[in-house]
């Protein structure tokens, strides 16, 4: 059992910060593989484009692979797409299984208990069966990314030819420039996608491992723990502190959106003892602190500066909030989606009329 100096919630929050750094390492390793495969592809593509006749360039701009040279370009792009669909998932799976084992053991240790040796592959398989962050699936995320990336490259080639760009300009548009650290190239969009997908999928695996561990240890109820800062979404803020039966099929399953940092922690009736200690928060860089670990996002939000509240809610929603007729929960529909101002106006004409909105 956690004590006041090393509370359960503090340990879990600190562990999330560690996992973020660990995910950064995994992202870097996967990006190395992506960059290596992509650099080889771009170099070969440049050579193949240089060999094309004018008539072949015109055919390529219309996606007509009618000659040996053009079919070689198509084959190059196919092989590049296939390599991403093979290399990235394999590398991700190795680290994901290791993460599942570590997370299960860590949560049991945090609760002061032990469990049978967790089966990382089994946890990983369970995670793969469940959609996360709005419907994403682990088995599809890299294949979808590879297909989208290939399509962007093909569009860049066709568009470049139609605009009269040189082969160097076309490949530079795909890869980017060294001067800007290749962040101005089409491939950089895929790097951002890989970063987002890997971090979110690893959070999904962690949460799956947590829940399996909680069930194995006989935990009956779970409490939502969101992060207290300006990046927390409206849905997670409204859920923070809510308590659910662990077997409730209607409870949210985190991550509910990309880069989601919200997790479940075990809840027991004697919560003061279980969650003794402090909970960190960040208002803005250089302005941080701690509150009671039992403080929910909604309770914490009430105590924040007016500027922070206005920035987080937006000007119009802040006016509604300040008026006292709307709390954070009321800005969300029953499915947890943020109401537009038009939808809110339709639901509560009188309040909007009083505020002149």
PDB file of C-alpha atoms in Angstrom, residues 35-329:
ATOM      1  CA  UNK A  35      14.609   7.504 -43.070  1.00  0.00           C
ATOM      2  CA  UNK A  36      17.036   4.824 -44.192  1.00  0.00           C
ATOM      3  CA  UNK A  37      14.471   3.141 -46.464  1.00  0.00           C
ATOM      4  CA  UNK A  38      13.172   6.454 -47.767  1.00  0.00           C
ATOM      5  CA  UNK A  39      16.615   7.897 -48.534  1.00  0.00           C
ATOM      6  CA  UNK A  40      17.440   4.843 -50.636  1.00  0.00           C
ATOM      7  CA  UNK A  41      14.122   5.155 -52.461  1.00  0.00           C
ATOM      8  CA  UNK A  42      14.561   8.880 -53.226  1.00  0.00           C
ATOM      9  CA  UNK A  43      18.112   8.364 -54.528  1.00  0.00           C
ATOM     10  CA  UNK A  44      16.957   5.581 -56.874  1.00  0.00           C
ATOM     11  CA  UNK A  45      13.922   7.603 -57.918  1.00  0.00           C
ATOM     12  CA  UNK A  46      16.128  10.535 -58.934  1.00  0.00           C
ATOM     13  CA  UNK A  47      18.246   8.241 -61.130  1.00  0.00           C
ATOM     14  CA  UNK A  48      15.175   6.663 -62.736  1.00  0.00           C
ATOM     15  CA  UNK A  49      13.584  10.043 -63.446  1.00  0.00           C
ATOM     16  CA  UNK A  50      16.792  11.168 -65.150  1.00  0.00           C
ATOM     17  CA  UNK A  51      16.482   8.269 -67.589  1.00  0.00           C
ATOM     18  CA  UNK A  52      12.974   9.169 -68.768  1.00  0.00           C
ATOM     19  CA  UNK A  53      12.237  10.628 -72.169  1.00  0.00           C
ATOM     20  CA  UNK A  54       9.837  13.533 -72.488  1.00  0.00           C
ATOM     21  CA  UNK A  55       7.066  11.216 -73.665  1.00  0.00           C
ATOM     22  CA  UNK A  56       7.659   8.968 -70.647  1.00  0.00           C
ATOM     23  CA  UNK A  57       7.448  11.967 -68.300  1.00  0.00           C
ATOM     24  CA  UNK A  58       4.103  12.873 -69.847  1.00  0.00           C
ATOM     25  CA  UNK A  59       2.893   9.276 -69.402  1.00  0.00           C
ATOM     26  CA  UNK A  60       4.083   9.264 -65.767  1.00  0.00           C
ATOM     27  CA  UNK A  61       2.219  12.503 -65.045  1.00  0.00           C
ATOM     28  CA  UNK A  62      -0.949  10.622 -66.022  1.00  0.00           C
ATOM     29  CA  UNK A  63      -0.064   7.534 -63.933  1.00  0.00           C
ATOM     30  CA  UNK A  64       0.487   5.456 -67.089  1.00  0.00           C
ATOM     31  CA  UNK A  65       3.295   2.968 -66.534  1.00  0.00           C
ATOM     32  CA  UNK A  66       3.644   1.969 -70.173  1.00  0.00           C
ATOM     33  CA  UNK A  67       7.410   1.410 -70.574  1.00  0.00           C
ATOM     34  CA  UNK A  68      10.118  -0.574 -68.803  1.00  0.00           C
ATOM     35  CA  UNK A  69      11.504   2.610 -67.239  1.00  0.00           C
ATOM     36  CA  UNK A  70       8.095   3.621 -65.926  1.00  0.00           C
ATOM     37  CA  UNK A  71       7.335   0.157 -64.618  1.00  0.00           C
ATOM     38  CA  UNK A  72      10.660   0.260 -62.759  1.00  0.00           C
ATOM     39  CA  UNK A  73       9.520   3.452 -60.995  1.00  0.00           C
ATOM     40  CA  UNK A  74       6.239   1.781 -60.067  1.00  0.00           C
ATOM     41  CA  UNK A  75       8.151  -1.261 -58.786  1.00  0.00           C
ATOM     42  CA  UNK A  76      10.433   0.985 -56.718  1.00  0.00           C
ATOM     43  CA  UNK A  77       7.477   2.650 -55.012  1.00  0.00           C
ATOM     44  CA  UNK A  78       5.798  -0.722 -54.416  1.00  0.00           C
ATOM     45  CA  UNK A  79       8.936  -2.137 -52.799  1.00  0.00           C
ATOM     46  CA  UNK A  80       9.358   0.964 -50.655  1.00  0.00           C
ATOM     47  CA  UNK A  81       5.764   0.747 -49.438  1.00  0.00           C
ATOM     48  CA  UNK A  82       6.138  -2.986 -48.727  1.00  0.00           C
ATOM     49  CA  UNK A  83       9.352  -2.450 -46.768  1.00  0.00           C
ATOM     50  CA  UNK A  84       7.663   0.104 -44.504  1.00  0.00           C
ATOM     51  CA  UNK A  85       4.741  -2.273 -43.959  1.00  0.00           C
ATOM     52  CA  UNK A  86       7.171  -5.009 -42.903  1.00  0.00           C
ATOM     53  CA  UNK A  87      10.088  -3.344 -41.127  1.00  0.00           C
ATOM     54  CA  UNK A  88       8.195  -0.822 -38.968  1.00  0.00           C
ATOM     55  CA  UNK A  89       5.560  -3.227 -37.521  1.00  0.00           C
ATOM     56  CA  UNK A  90       8.205  -5.854 -36.748  1.00  0.00           C
ATOM     57  CA  UNK A  91      10.372  -3.365 -34.873  1.00  0.00           C
ATOM     58  CA  UNK A  92       7.360  -1.926 -33.068  1.00  0.00           C
ATOM     59  CA  UNK A  93       6.109  -5.360 -31.980  1.00  0.00           C
ATOM     60  CA  UNK A  94       9.386  -6.248 -30.257  1.00  0.00           C
ATOM     61  CA  UNK A  95       9.356  -3.120 -28.113  1.00  0.00           C
ATOM     62  CA  UNK A  96       5.585  -3.341 -27.549  1.00  0.00           C
ATOM     63  CA  UNK A  97       5.778  -6.846 -26.059  1.00  0.00           C
ATOM     64  CA  UNK A  98       8.622  -5.781 -23.773  1.00  0.00           C
ATOM     65  CA  UNK A  99       6.553  -2.733 -22.747  1.00  0.00           C
ATOM     66  CA  UNK A 100       3.518  -4.893 -21.916  1.00  0.00           C
ATOM     67  CA  UNK A 101       5.582  -7.114 -19.596  1.00  0.00           C
ATOM     68  CA  UNK A 102       7.222  -4.160 -17.898  1.00  0.00           C
ATOM     69  CA  UNK A 103       3.954  -2.289 -17.396  1.00  0.00           C
ATOM     70  CA  UNK A 104       2.154  -5.275 -15.875  1.00  0.00           C
ATOM     71  CA  UNK A 105       4.997  -5.874 -13.429  1.00  0.00           C
ATOM     72  CA  UNK A 106       5.310  -2.183 -12.610  1.00  0.00           C
ATOM     73  CA  UNK A 107       1.636  -1.738 -11.769  1.00  0.00           C
ATOM     74  CA  UNK A 108       1.628  -4.813  -9.544  1.00  0.00           C
ATOM     75  CA  UNK A 109       4.743  -3.563  -7.743  1.00  0.00           C
ATOM     76  CA  UNK A 110       3.231  -0.095  -7.341  1.00  0.00           C
ATOM     77  CA  UNK A 111       0.236  -1.700  -5.635  1.00  0.00           C
ATOM     78  CA  UNK A 112       2.585  -3.643  -3.366  1.00  0.00           C
ATOM     79  CA  UNK A 113       1.586  -6.997  -4.829  1.00  0.00           C
ATOM     80  CA  UNK A 114       2.939  -9.644  -7.164  1.00  0.00           C
ATOM     81  CA  UNK A 115       1.369 -11.442 -10.104  1.00  0.00           C
ATOM     82  CA  UNK A 116       2.222 -14.457 -12.196  1.00  0.00           C
ATOM     83  CA  UNK A 117       4.795 -13.733 -14.879  1.00  0.00           C
ATOM     84  CA  UNK A 118       2.832 -11.564 -17.341  1.00  0.00           C
ATOM     85  CA  UNK A 119       2.579 -12.809 -20.909  1.00  0.00           C
ATOM     86  CA  UNK A 120       3.647  -9.867 -23.023  1.00  0.00           C
ATOM     87  CA  UNK A 121       2.537 -11.452 -26.290  1.00  0.00           C
ATOM     88  CA  UNK A 122      -0.913 -12.167 -24.862  1.00  0.00           C
ATOM     89  CA  UNK A 123      -1.339  -8.570 -23.672  1.00  0.00           C
ATOM     90  CA  UNK A 124      -0.101  -7.305 -27.031  1.00  0.00           C
ATOM     91  CA  UNK A 125      -2.622  -9.519 -28.864  1.00  0.00           C
ATOM     92  CA  UNK A 126      -5.431  -8.148 -26.699  1.00  0.00           C
ATOM     93  CA  UNK A 127      -4.316  -4.601 -27.435  1.00  0.00           C
ATOM     94  CA  UNK A 128      -4.292  -5.371 -31.162  1.00  0.00           C
ATOM     95  CA  UNK A 129      -7.889  -6.612 -31.026  1.00  0.00           C
ATOM     96  CA  UNK A 130      -9.220  -3.365 -29.540  1.00  0.00           C
ATOM     97  CA  UNK A 131      -9.556  -0.090 -31.470  1.00  0.00           C
ATOM     98  CA  UNK A 132      -8.183   3.020 -29.786  1.00  0.00           C
ATOM     99  CA  UNK A 133      -8.003   6.790 -30.316  1.00  0.00           C
ATOM    100  CA  UNK A 134     -11.134   6.958 -32.431  1.00  0.00           C
ATOM    101  CA  UNK A 135     -10.882   3.598 -34.203  1.00  0.00           C
ATOM    102  CA  UNK A 136      -7.175   3.112 -34.897  1.00  0.00           C
ATOM    103  CA  UNK A 137      -5.915  -0.486 -34.954  1.00  0.00           C
ATOM    104  CA  UNK A 138      -2.301  -1.481 -34.279  1.00  0.00           C
ATOM    105  CA  UNK A 139      -2.240  -3.911 -37.208  1.00  0.00           C
ATOM    106  CA  UNK A 140      -3.364  -1.220 -39.635  1.00  0.00           C
ATOM    107  CA  UNK A 141      -1.581   1.911 -38.473  1.00  0.00           C
ATOM    108  CA  UNK A 142       1.698   1.359 -40.342  1.00  0.00           C
ATOM    109  CA  UNK A 143       0.061  -0.047 -43.474  1.00  0.00           C
ATOM    110  CA  UNK A 144      -2.289   2.953 -43.635  1.00  0.00           C
ATOM    111  CA  UNK A 145       0.643   5.307 -43.147  1.00  0.00           C
ATOM    112  CA  UNK A 146       2.706   3.549 -45.837  1.00  0.00           C
ATOM    113  CA  UNK A 147      -0.151   3.719 -48.341  1.00  0.00           C
ATOM    114  CA  UNK A 148      -0.770   7.403 -47.613  1.00  0.00           C
ATOM    115  CA  UNK A 149       2.941   8.204 -47.896  1.00  0.00           C
ATOM    116  CA  UNK A 150       3.287   6.398 -51.210  1.00  0.00           C
ATOM    117  CA  UNK A 151       0.246   8.246 -52.548  1.00  0.00           C
ATOM    118  CA  UNK A 152       1.741  11.609 -51.534  1.00  0.00           C
ATOM    119  CA  UNK A 153       4.975  10.759 -53.314  1.00  0.00           C
ATOM    120  CA  UNK A 154       3.128   9.739 -56.480  1.00  0.00           C
ATOM    121  CA  UNK A 155       1.116  12.976 -56.392  1.00  0.00           C
ATOM    122  CA  UNK A 156       4.305  14.997 -55.941  1.00  0.00           C
ATOM    123  CA  UNK A 157       5.892  13.325 -58.964  1.00  0.00           C
ATOM    124  CA  UNK A 158       2.848  13.843 -61.195  1.00  0.00           C
ATOM    125  CA  UNK A 159       2.276  17.403 -60.025  1.00  0.00           C
ATOM    126  CA  UNK A 160       5.957  18.272 -60.390  1.00  0.00           C
ATOM    127  CA  UNK A 161       6.054  17.030 -63.991  1.00  0.00           C
ATOM    128  CA  UNK A 162       2.862  18.894 -64.887  1.00  0.00           C
ATOM    129  CA  UNK A 163       4.326  22.109 -63.428  1.00  0.00           C
ATOM    130  CA  UNK A 164       7.551  21.709 -65.337  1.00  0.00           C
ATOM    131  CA  UNK A 165       9.732  21.088 -62.302  1.00  0.00           C
ATOM    132  CA  UNK A 166      13.156  19.518 -62.708  1.00  0.00           C
ATOM    133  CA  UNK A 167      13.875  16.055 -61.335  1.00  0.00           C
ATOM    134  CA  UNK A 168      15.935  17.639 -58.583  1.00  0.00           C
ATOM    135  CA  UNK A 169      13.039  19.907 -57.611  1.00  0.00           C
ATOM    136  CA  UNK A 170      10.650  16.933 -57.540  1.00  0.00           C
ATOM    137  CA  UNK A 171      12.878  14.776 -55.332  1.00  0.00           C
ATOM    138  CA  UNK A 172      13.695  17.766 -53.148  1.00  0.00           C
ATOM    139  CA  UNK A 173       9.968  18.357 -52.682  1.00  0.00           C
ATOM    140  CA  UNK A 174       9.651  14.749 -51.519  1.00  0.00           C
ATOM    141  CA  UNK A 175      12.710  14.592 -49.276  1.00  0.00           C
ATOM    142  CA  UNK A 176      13.075  18.224 -48.225  1.00  0.00           C
ATOM    143  CA  UNK A 177      16.212  20.349 -47.969  1.00  0.00           C
ATOM    144  CA  UNK A 178      19.230  19.919 -45.730  1.00  0.00           C
ATOM    145  CA  UNK A 179      19.055  23.649 -44.953  1.00  0.00           C
ATOM    146  CA  UNK A 180      15.708  23.109 -43.213  1.00  0.00           C
ATOM    147  CA  UNK A 181      16.702  19.737 -41.746  1.00  0.00           C
ATOM    148  CA  UNK A 182      14.387  18.021 -44.275  1.00  0.00           C
ATOM    149  CA  UNK A 183      11.343  19.283 -42.393  1.00  0.00           C
ATOM    150  CA  UNK A 184      10.026  20.945 -45.572  1.00  0.00           C
ATOM    151  CA  UNK A 185       9.638  17.662 -47.464  1.00  0.00           C
ATOM    152  CA  UNK A 186       6.539  15.539 -47.983  1.00  0.00           C
ATOM    153  CA  UNK A 187       8.155  12.680 -46.055  1.00  0.00           C
ATOM    154  CA  UNK A 188       8.175  14.811 -42.913  1.00  0.00           C
ATOM    155  CA  UNK A 189       4.395  14.487 -42.727  1.00  0.00           C
ATOM    156  CA  UNK A 190       4.892  10.741 -42.386  1.00  0.00           C
ATOM    157  CA  UNK A 191       7.490  11.257 -39.650  1.00  0.00           C
ATOM    158  CA  UNK A 192       4.911  13.221 -37.677  1.00  0.00           C
ATOM    159  CA  UNK A 193       2.385  10.435 -38.282  1.00  0.00           C
ATOM    160  CA  UNK A 194       4.830   7.798 -37.013  1.00  0.00           C
ATOM    161  CA  UNK A 195       5.538   9.872 -33.902  1.00  0.00           C
ATOM    162  CA  UNK A 196       1.836  10.286 -33.151  1.00  0.00           C
ATOM    163  CA  UNK A 197       0.913   6.663 -33.879  1.00  0.00           C
ATOM    164  CA  UNK A 198       3.740   5.130 -31.870  1.00  0.00           C
ATOM    165  CA  UNK A 199       3.131   7.267 -28.780  1.00  0.00           C
ATOM    166  CA  UNK A 200      -0.623   6.648 -28.893  1.00  0.00           C
ATOM    167  CA  UNK A 201      -0.295   2.901 -29.556  1.00  0.00           C
ATOM    168  CA  UNK A 202       2.188   2.505 -26.703  1.00  0.00           C
ATOM    169  CA  UNK A 203      -0.254   4.298 -24.405  1.00  0.00           C
ATOM    170  CA  UNK A 204      -2.931   1.855 -25.566  1.00  0.00           C
ATOM    171  CA  UNK A 205      -0.664  -1.104 -24.750  1.00  0.00           C
ATOM    172  CA  UNK A 206       0.176   0.356 -21.337  1.00  0.00           C
ATOM    173  CA  UNK A 207      -3.493   0.835 -20.511  1.00  0.00           C
ATOM    174  CA  UNK A 208      -4.276  -2.710 -21.628  1.00  0.00           C
ATOM    175  CA  UNK A 209      -1.505  -4.039 -19.384  1.00  0.00           C
ATOM    176  CA  UNK A 210      -2.778  -1.928 -16.461  1.00  0.00           C
ATOM    177  CA  UNK A 211      -6.324  -3.211 -16.774  1.00  0.00           C
ATOM    178  CA  UNK A 212      -5.247  -6.841 -17.061  1.00  0.00           C
ATOM    179  CA  UNK A 213      -3.093  -6.393 -13.961  1.00  0.00           C
ATOM    180  CA  UNK A 214      -5.899  -4.721 -12.026  1.00  0.00           C
ATOM    181  CA  UNK A 215      -8.247  -7.589 -12.870  1.00  0.00           C
ATOM    182  CA  UNK A 216      -5.650 -10.167 -11.840  1.00  0.00           C
ATOM    183  CA  UNK A 217      -5.272  -8.391  -8.490  1.00  0.00           C
ATOM    184  CA  UNK A 218      -9.015  -8.246  -7.870  1.00  0.00           C
ATOM    185  CA  UNK A 219      -9.473  -4.486  -8.322  1.00  0.00           C
ATOM    186  CA  UNK A 220     -13.199  -3.764  -8.678  1.00  0.00           C
ATOM    187  CA  UNK A 221     -13.308  -0.041  -9.411  1.00  0.00           C
ATOM    188  CA  UNK A 222     -11.214   2.374 -11.457  1.00  0.00           C
ATOM    189  CA  UNK A 223     -10.742   6.118 -11.200  1.00  0.00           C
ATOM    190  CA  UNK A 224      -9.921   8.366 -14.165  1.00  0.00           C
ATOM    191  CA  UNK A 225      -6.705  10.353 -13.809  1.00  0.00           C
ATOM    192  CA  UNK A 226      -6.116  13.065 -16.424  1.00  0.00           C
ATOM    193  CA  UNK A 227      -3.167  15.454 -16.557  1.00  0.00           C
ATOM    194  CA  UNK A 228      -3.593  18.864 -14.955  1.00  0.00           C
ATOM    195  CA  UNK A 229      -2.378  21.235 -17.649  1.00  0.00           C
ATOM    196  CA  UNK A 230      -3.565  23.260 -20.643  1.00  0.00           C
ATOM    197  CA  UNK A 231      -3.106  20.407 -23.142  1.00  0.00           C
ATOM    198  CA  UNK A 232      -5.774  18.213 -21.529  1.00  0.00           C
ATOM    199  CA  UNK A 233      -8.816  17.945 -23.796  1.00  0.00           C
ATOM    200  CA  UNK A 234     -12.327  18.858 -22.696  1.00  0.00           C
ATOM    201  CA  UNK A 235     -13.459  15.232 -22.613  1.00  0.00           C
ATOM    202  CA  UNK A 236     -10.610  14.024 -20.396  1.00  0.00           C
ATOM    203  CA  UNK A 237     -11.057  17.060 -18.138  1.00  0.00           C
ATOM    204  CA  UNK A 238     -14.738  16.217 -17.676  1.00  0.00           C
ATOM    205  CA  UNK A 239     -13.889  12.556 -16.978  1.00  0.00           C
ATOM    206  CA  UNK A 240     -11.100  13.257 -14.493  1.00  0.00           C
ATOM    207  CA  UNK A 241     -11.979  11.814 -11.083  1.00  0.00           C
ATOM    208  CA  UNK A 242     -14.922   9.766 -12.348  1.00  0.00           C
ATOM    209  CA  UNK A 243     -15.193   6.251 -10.932  1.00  0.00           C
ATOM    210  CA  UNK A 244     -16.263   3.170 -12.904  1.00  0.00           C
ATOM    211  CA  UNK A 245     -16.714  -0.522 -12.256  1.00  0.00           C
ATOM    212  CA  UNK A 246     -13.813  -2.294 -13.928  1.00  0.00           C
ATOM    213  CA  UNK A 247     -16.285  -4.474 -15.872  1.00  0.00           C
ATOM    214  CA  UNK A 248     -18.455  -1.557 -17.014  1.00  0.00           C
ATOM    215  CA  UNK A 249     -18.649  -1.961 -20.815  1.00  0.00           C
ATOM    216  CA  UNK A 250     -19.623   1.697 -21.249  1.00  0.00           C
ATOM    217  CA  UNK A 251     -16.675   3.299 -19.487  1.00  0.00           C
ATOM    218  CA  UNK A 252     -14.172   5.189 -21.676  1.00  0.00           C
ATOM    219  CA  UNK A 253     -11.187   3.210 -22.899  1.00  0.00           C
ATOM    220  CA  UNK A 254      -8.058   5.338 -22.973  1.00  0.00           C
ATOM    221  CA  UNK A 255      -6.410   6.552 -25.111  1.00  0.00           C
ATOM    222  CA  UNK A 256      -9.518   8.135 -26.615  1.00  0.00           C
ATOM    223  CA  UNK A 257      -7.546  10.394 -28.966  1.00  0.00           C
ATOM    224  CA  UNK A 258      -3.995  10.678 -30.322  1.00  0.00           C
ATOM    225  CA  UNK A 259      -1.318  11.471 -27.713  1.00  0.00           C
ATOM    226  CA  UNK A 260      -3.868  10.931 -24.934  1.00  0.00           C
ATOM    227  CA  UNK A 261      -2.199  10.905 -21.495  1.00  0.00           C
ATOM    228  CA  UNK A 262      -5.211   9.959 -19.359  1.00  0.00           C
ATOM    229  CA  UNK A 263      -5.082   6.659 -17.440  1.00  0.00           C
ATOM    230  CA  UNK A 264      -7.112   4.676 -14.937  1.00  0.00           C
ATOM    231  CA  UNK A 265      -5.876   4.166 -11.397  1.00  0.00           C
ATOM    232  CA  UNK A 266      -7.341   1.667  -8.901  1.00  0.00           C
ATOM    233  CA  UNK A 267     -10.036   3.047  -6.631  1.00  0.00           C
ATOM    234  CA  UNK A 268     -10.892   1.770  -3.160  1.00  0.00           C
ATOM    235  CA  UNK A 269     -13.398   3.054  -0.624  1.00  0.00           C
ATOM    236  CA  UNK A 270     -10.659   4.294   1.700  1.00  0.00           C
ATOM    237  CA  UNK A 271      -9.484   6.727  -0.956  1.00  0.00           C
ATOM    238  CA  UNK A 272      -7.724   9.105   1.439  1.00  0.00           C
ATOM    239  CA  UNK A 273      -5.279   6.356   2.327  1.00  0.00           C
ATOM    240  CA  UNK A 274      -4.950   5.005  -1.208  1.00  0.00           C
ATOM    241  CA  UNK A 275      -4.384   8.380  -2.821  1.00  0.00           C
ATOM    242  CA  UNK A 276      -2.541  10.185  -0.055  1.00  0.00           C
ATOM    243  CA  UNK A 277      -0.073  12.708  -1.329  1.00  0.00           C
ATOM    244  CA  UNK A 278       0.084  15.430  -3.948  1.00  0.00           C
ATOM    245  CA  UNK A 279      -0.732  15.718  -7.631  1.00  0.00           C
ATOM    246  CA  UNK A 280       1.434  17.921  -9.878  1.00  0.00           C
ATOM    247  CA  UNK A 281       0.012  20.483 -12.296  1.00  0.00           C
ATOM    248  CA  UNK A 282       1.376  22.829 -14.957  1.00  0.00           C
ATOM    249  CA  UNK A 283      -0.366  26.089 -15.875  1.00  0.00           C
ATOM    250  CA  UNK A 284       2.361  27.271 -18.249  1.00  0.00           C
ATOM    251  CA  UNK A 285       6.151  26.916 -18.535  1.00  0.00           C
ATOM    252  CA  UNK A 286       7.684  28.100 -15.286  1.00  0.00           C
ATOM    253  CA  UNK A 287       4.367  28.045 -13.426  1.00  0.00           C
ATOM    254  CA  UNK A 288       3.692  24.689 -11.787  1.00  0.00           C
ATOM    255  CA  UNK A 289       2.772  23.310  -8.400  1.00  0.00           C
ATOM    256  CA  UNK A 290       0.942  20.589  -6.517  1.00  0.00           C
ATOM    257  CA  UNK A 291      -2.557  20.002  -5.221  1.00  0.00           C
ATOM    258  CA  UNK A 292      -4.151  17.208  -3.257  1.00  0.00           C
ATOM    259  CA  UNK A 293      -4.076  13.965  -5.204  1.00  0.00           C
ATOM    260  CA  UNK A 294      -7.866  13.805  -4.788  1.00  0.00           C
ATOM    261  CA  UNK A 295      -8.395  17.092  -6.654  1.00  0.00           C
ATOM    262  CA  UNK A 296     -10.198  16.613  -9.972  1.00  0.00           C
ATOM    263  CA  UNK A 297      -9.506  18.673 -13.104  1.00  0.00           C
ATOM    264  CA  UNK A 298     -12.821  20.495 -12.642  1.00  0.00           C
ATOM    265  CA  UNK A 299     -11.972  21.413  -9.043  1.00  0.00           C
ATOM    266  CA  UNK A 300      -8.468  22.484 -10.044  1.00  0.00           C
ATOM    267  CA  UNK A 301      -9.748  24.541 -12.993  1.00  0.00           C
ATOM    268  CA  UNK A 302     -11.926  26.713 -10.723  1.00  0.00           C
ATOM    269  CA  UNK A 303      -8.807  27.920  -8.891  1.00  0.00           C
ATOM    270  CA  UNK A 304      -6.835  28.920 -12.008  1.00  0.00           C
ATOM    271  CA  UNK A 305      -6.188  32.384 -13.400  1.00  0.00           C
ATOM    272  CA  UNK A 306      -8.847  33.994 -15.568  1.00  0.00           C
ATOM    273  CA  UNK A 307      -6.380  34.121 -18.496  1.00  0.00           C
ATOM    274  CA  UNK A 308      -5.771  30.380 -18.296  1.00  0.00           C
ATOM    275  CA  UNK A 309      -9.498  29.633 -18.083  1.00  0.00           C
ATOM    276  CA  UNK A 310     -10.266  31.853 -21.092  1.00  0.00           C
ATOM    277  CA  UNK A 311      -7.464  30.324 -23.184  1.00  0.00           C
ATOM    278  CA  UNK A 312      -8.500  26.749 -22.358  1.00  0.00           C
ATOM    279  CA  UNK A 313     -12.246  27.250 -22.896  1.00  0.00           C
ATOM    280  CA  UNK A 314     -12.135  29.851 -25.656  1.00  0.00           C
ATOM    281  CA  UNK A 315     -13.646  33.332 -25.399  1.00  0.00           C
ATOM    282  CA  UNK A 316     -17.321  32.443 -25.939  1.00  0.00           C
ATOM    283  CA  UNK A 317     -17.349  29.320 -23.760  1.00  0.00           C
ATOM    284  CA  UNK A 318     -15.482  31.225 -21.056  1.00  0.00           C
ATOM    285  CA  UNK A 319     -18.292  33.807 -20.970  1.00  0.00           C
ATOM    286  CA  UNK A 320     -20.814  31.007 -20.485  1.00  0.00           C
ATOM    287  CA  UNK A 321     -18.640  29.441 -17.787  1.00  0.00           C
ATOM    288  CA  UNK A 322     -18.111  32.753 -16.005  1.00  0.00           C
ATOM    289  CA  UNK A 323     -21.845  33.424 -16.063  1.00  0.00           C
ATOM    290  CA  UNK A 324     -22.240  30.363 -13.852  1.00  0.00           C
ATOM    291  CA  UNK A 325     -24.737  28.464 -15.970  1.00  0.00           C
ATOM    292  CA  UNK A 326     -22.185  26.155 -17.601  1.00  0.00           C
ATOM    293  CA  UNK A 327     -19.609  23.869 -16.072  1.00  0.00           C
ATOM    294  CA  UNK A 328     -17.047  21.860 -18.050  1.00  0.00           C
ATOM    295  CA  UNK A 329     -19.380  18.873 -18.377  1.00  0.00           C
TER     296      UNK A 329
END
